[in-house]
PDB file of C-alpha atoms in Angstrom:
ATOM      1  CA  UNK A1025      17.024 -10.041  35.621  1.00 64.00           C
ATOM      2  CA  UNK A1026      15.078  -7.628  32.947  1.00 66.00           C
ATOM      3  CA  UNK A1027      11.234  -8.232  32.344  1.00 65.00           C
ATOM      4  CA  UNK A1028      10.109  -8.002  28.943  1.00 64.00           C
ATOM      5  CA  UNK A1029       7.329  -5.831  29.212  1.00 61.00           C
ATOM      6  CA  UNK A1030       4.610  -7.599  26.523  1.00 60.00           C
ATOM      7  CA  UNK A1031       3.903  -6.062  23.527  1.00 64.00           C
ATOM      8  CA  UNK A1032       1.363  -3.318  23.259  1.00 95.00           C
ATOM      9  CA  UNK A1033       0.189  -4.602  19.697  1.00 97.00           C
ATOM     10  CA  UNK A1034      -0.361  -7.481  17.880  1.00 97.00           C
ATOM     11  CA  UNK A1035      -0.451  -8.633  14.495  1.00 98.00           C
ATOM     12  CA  UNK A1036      -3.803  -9.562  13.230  1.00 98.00           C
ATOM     13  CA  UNK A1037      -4.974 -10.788   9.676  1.00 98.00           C
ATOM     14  CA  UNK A1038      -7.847  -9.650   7.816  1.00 98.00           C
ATOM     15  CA  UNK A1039      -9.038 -11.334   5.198  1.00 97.00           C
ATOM     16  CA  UNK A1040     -11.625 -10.297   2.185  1.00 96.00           C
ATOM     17  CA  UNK A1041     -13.960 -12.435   0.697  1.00 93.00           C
ATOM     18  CA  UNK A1042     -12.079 -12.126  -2.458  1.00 95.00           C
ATOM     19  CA  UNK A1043      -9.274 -13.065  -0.587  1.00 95.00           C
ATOM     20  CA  UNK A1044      -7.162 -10.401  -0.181  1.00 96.00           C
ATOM     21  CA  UNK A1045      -5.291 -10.612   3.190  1.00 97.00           C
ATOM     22  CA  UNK A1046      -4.154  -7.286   5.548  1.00 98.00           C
ATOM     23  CA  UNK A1047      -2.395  -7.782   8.559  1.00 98.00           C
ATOM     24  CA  UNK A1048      -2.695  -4.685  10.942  1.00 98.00           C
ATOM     25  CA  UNK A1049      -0.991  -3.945  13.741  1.00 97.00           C
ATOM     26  CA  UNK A1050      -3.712  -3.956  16.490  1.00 98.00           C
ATOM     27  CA  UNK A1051      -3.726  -2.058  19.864  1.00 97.00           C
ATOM     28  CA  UNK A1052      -4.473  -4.284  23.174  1.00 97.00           C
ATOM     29  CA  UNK A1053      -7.498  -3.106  24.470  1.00 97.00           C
ATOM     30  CA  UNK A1054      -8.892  -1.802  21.484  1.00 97.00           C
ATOM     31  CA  UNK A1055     -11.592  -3.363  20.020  1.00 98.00           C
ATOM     32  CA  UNK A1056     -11.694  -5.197  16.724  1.00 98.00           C
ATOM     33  CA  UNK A1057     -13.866  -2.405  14.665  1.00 98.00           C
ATOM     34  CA  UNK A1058     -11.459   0.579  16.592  1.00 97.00           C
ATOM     35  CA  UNK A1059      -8.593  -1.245  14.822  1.00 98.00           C
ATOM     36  CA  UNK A1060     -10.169  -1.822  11.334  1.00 97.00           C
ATOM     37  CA  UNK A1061     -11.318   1.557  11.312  1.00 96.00           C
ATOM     38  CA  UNK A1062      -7.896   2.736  12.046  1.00 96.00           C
ATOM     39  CA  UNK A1063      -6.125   0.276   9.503  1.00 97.00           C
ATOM     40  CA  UNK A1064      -8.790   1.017   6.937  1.00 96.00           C
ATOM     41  CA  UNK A1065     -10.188  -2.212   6.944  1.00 96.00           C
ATOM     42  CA  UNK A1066     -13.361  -1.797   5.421  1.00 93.00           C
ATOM     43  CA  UNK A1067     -15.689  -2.870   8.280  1.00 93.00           C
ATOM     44  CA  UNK A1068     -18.906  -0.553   8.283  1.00 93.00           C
ATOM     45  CA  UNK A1069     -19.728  -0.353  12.107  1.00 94.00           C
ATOM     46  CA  UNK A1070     -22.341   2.182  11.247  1.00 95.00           C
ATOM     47  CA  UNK A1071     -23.582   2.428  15.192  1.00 95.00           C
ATOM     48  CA  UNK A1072     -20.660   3.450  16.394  1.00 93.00           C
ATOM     49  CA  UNK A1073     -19.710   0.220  18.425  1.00 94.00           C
ATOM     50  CA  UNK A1074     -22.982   0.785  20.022  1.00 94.00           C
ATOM     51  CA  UNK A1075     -24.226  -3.279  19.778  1.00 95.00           C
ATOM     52  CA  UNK A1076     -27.307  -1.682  17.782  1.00 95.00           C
ATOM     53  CA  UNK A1077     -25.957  -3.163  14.432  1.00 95.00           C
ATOM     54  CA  UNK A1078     -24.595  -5.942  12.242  1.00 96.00           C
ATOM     55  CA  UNK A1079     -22.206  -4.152  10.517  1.00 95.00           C
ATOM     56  CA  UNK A1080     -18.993  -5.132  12.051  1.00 96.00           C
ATOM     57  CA  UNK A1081     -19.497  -8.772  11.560  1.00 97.00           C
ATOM     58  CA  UNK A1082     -16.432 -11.158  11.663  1.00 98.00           C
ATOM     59  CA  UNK A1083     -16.050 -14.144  11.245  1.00 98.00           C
ATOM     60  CA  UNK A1084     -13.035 -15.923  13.043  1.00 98.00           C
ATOM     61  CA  UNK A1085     -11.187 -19.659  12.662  1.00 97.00           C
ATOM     62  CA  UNK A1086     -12.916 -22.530  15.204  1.00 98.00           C
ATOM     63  CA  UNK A1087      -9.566 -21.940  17.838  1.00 97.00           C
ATOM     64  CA  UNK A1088      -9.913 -18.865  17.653  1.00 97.00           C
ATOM     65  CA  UNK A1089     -13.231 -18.275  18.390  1.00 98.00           C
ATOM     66  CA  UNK A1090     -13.241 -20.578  21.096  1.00 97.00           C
ATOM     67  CA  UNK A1091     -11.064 -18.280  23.002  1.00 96.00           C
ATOM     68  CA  UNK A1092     -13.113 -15.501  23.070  1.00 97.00           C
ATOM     69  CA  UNK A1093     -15.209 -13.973  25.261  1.00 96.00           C
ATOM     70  CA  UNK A1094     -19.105 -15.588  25.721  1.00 96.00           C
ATOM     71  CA  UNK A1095     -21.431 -13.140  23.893  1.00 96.00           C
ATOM     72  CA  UNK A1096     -23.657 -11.367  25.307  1.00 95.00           C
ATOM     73  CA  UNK A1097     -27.932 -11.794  24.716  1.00 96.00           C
ATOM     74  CA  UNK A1098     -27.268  -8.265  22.630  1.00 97.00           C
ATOM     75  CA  UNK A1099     -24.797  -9.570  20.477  1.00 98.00           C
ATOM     76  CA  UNK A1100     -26.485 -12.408  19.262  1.00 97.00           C
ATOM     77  CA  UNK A1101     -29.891 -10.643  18.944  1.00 96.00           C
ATOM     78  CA  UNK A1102     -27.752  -8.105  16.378  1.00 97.00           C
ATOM     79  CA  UNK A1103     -25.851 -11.119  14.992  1.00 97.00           C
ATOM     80  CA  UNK A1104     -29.394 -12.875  13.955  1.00 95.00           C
ATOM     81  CA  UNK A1105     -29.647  -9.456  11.331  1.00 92.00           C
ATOM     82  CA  UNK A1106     -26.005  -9.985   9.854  1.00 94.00           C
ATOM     83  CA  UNK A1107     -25.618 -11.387   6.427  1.00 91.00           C
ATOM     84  CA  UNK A1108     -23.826 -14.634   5.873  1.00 92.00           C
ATOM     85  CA  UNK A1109     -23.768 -15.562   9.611  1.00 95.00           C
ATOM     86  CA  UNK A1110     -21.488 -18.373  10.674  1.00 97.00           C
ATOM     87  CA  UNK A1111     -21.229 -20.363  13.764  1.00 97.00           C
ATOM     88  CA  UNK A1112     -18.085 -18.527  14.559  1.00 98.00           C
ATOM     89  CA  UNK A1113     -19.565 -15.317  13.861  1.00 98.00           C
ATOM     90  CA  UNK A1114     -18.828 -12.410  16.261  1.00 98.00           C
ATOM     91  CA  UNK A1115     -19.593  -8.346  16.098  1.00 98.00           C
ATOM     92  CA  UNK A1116     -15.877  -6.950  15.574  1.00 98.00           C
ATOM     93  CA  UNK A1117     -17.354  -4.255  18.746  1.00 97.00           C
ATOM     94  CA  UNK A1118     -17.427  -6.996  21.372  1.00 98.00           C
ATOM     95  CA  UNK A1119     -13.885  -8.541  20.736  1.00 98.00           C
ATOM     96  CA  UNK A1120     -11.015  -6.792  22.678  1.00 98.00           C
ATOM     97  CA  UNK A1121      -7.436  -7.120  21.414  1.00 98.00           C
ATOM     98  CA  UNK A1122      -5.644  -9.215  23.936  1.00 97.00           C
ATOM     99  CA  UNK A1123      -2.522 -10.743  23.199  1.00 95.00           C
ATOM    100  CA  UNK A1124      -4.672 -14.379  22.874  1.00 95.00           C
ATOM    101  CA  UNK A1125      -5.422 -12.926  19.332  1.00 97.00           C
ATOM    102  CA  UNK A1126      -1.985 -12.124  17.954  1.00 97.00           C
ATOM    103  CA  UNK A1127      -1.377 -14.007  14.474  1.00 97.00           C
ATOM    104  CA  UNK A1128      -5.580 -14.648  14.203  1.00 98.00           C
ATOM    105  CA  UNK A1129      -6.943 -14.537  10.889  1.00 98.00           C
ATOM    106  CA  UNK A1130     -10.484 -13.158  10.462  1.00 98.00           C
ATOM    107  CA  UNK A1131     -12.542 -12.991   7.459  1.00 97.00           C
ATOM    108  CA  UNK A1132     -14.343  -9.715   6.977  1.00 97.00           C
ATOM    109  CA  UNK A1133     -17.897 -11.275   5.081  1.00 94.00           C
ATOM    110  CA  UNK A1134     -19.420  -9.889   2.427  1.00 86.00           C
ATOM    111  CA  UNK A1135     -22.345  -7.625   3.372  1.00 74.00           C
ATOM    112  CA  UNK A1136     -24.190  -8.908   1.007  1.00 53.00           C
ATOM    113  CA  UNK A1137     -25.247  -5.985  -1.260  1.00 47.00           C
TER     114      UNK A1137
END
């Protein structure tokens, strides 16, 4: 019997405030700003992925972001500066790619300029 090894990326939908939609193929173990930076996705992330900014704010579906991760105390402290914050609001740094995410849709917020 063969083993299907599981994929090593998944698809993943951004979608623009003006509602423009991009689905990437994203890397697991990356995490979400690595992949929009790489996919041109424009998602600032002007620390670096450092969790000393806003700037790679998501924001994903309710199922979705009940699968993730709990945040840390850092994350939310940066997520209190981020424009247009949601209850399903996450820094695109923090989220790793697993294969939990594949087919999620997340909605890249204005940044309010």
């Amino acid at each position: 019997m063969t083993t299907i090894p599981a994929p090593s990326t998944i698809p993943i939908t951004f979608v623009y405030s003006d509602g423009e939609e991009v689905v990437v193929q994203a890397e697991i173990g990356k995490n979400l700003l690595e992949v929009s930076q790489a996919n041109g996705i424009d998602l600032e992330g002007a620390c670096g992925g450092e969790l000393a900014c806003a700037t790679c704010h998501l924001v994903f579906e309710q199922e979705v972001y009940d699968t993730l991760p709990k945040k840390l105390e850092e994350e939310e402290d940066m997520l209190d500066l981020a424009y247009g914050l949601t209850d399903t609001s996450r820094l695109g740094c923090q989220i790793k790619v697993t294969n939990d995410l594949a087919e999620a849709r997340v909605r890249v917020p204005e940044d309010g300029i």
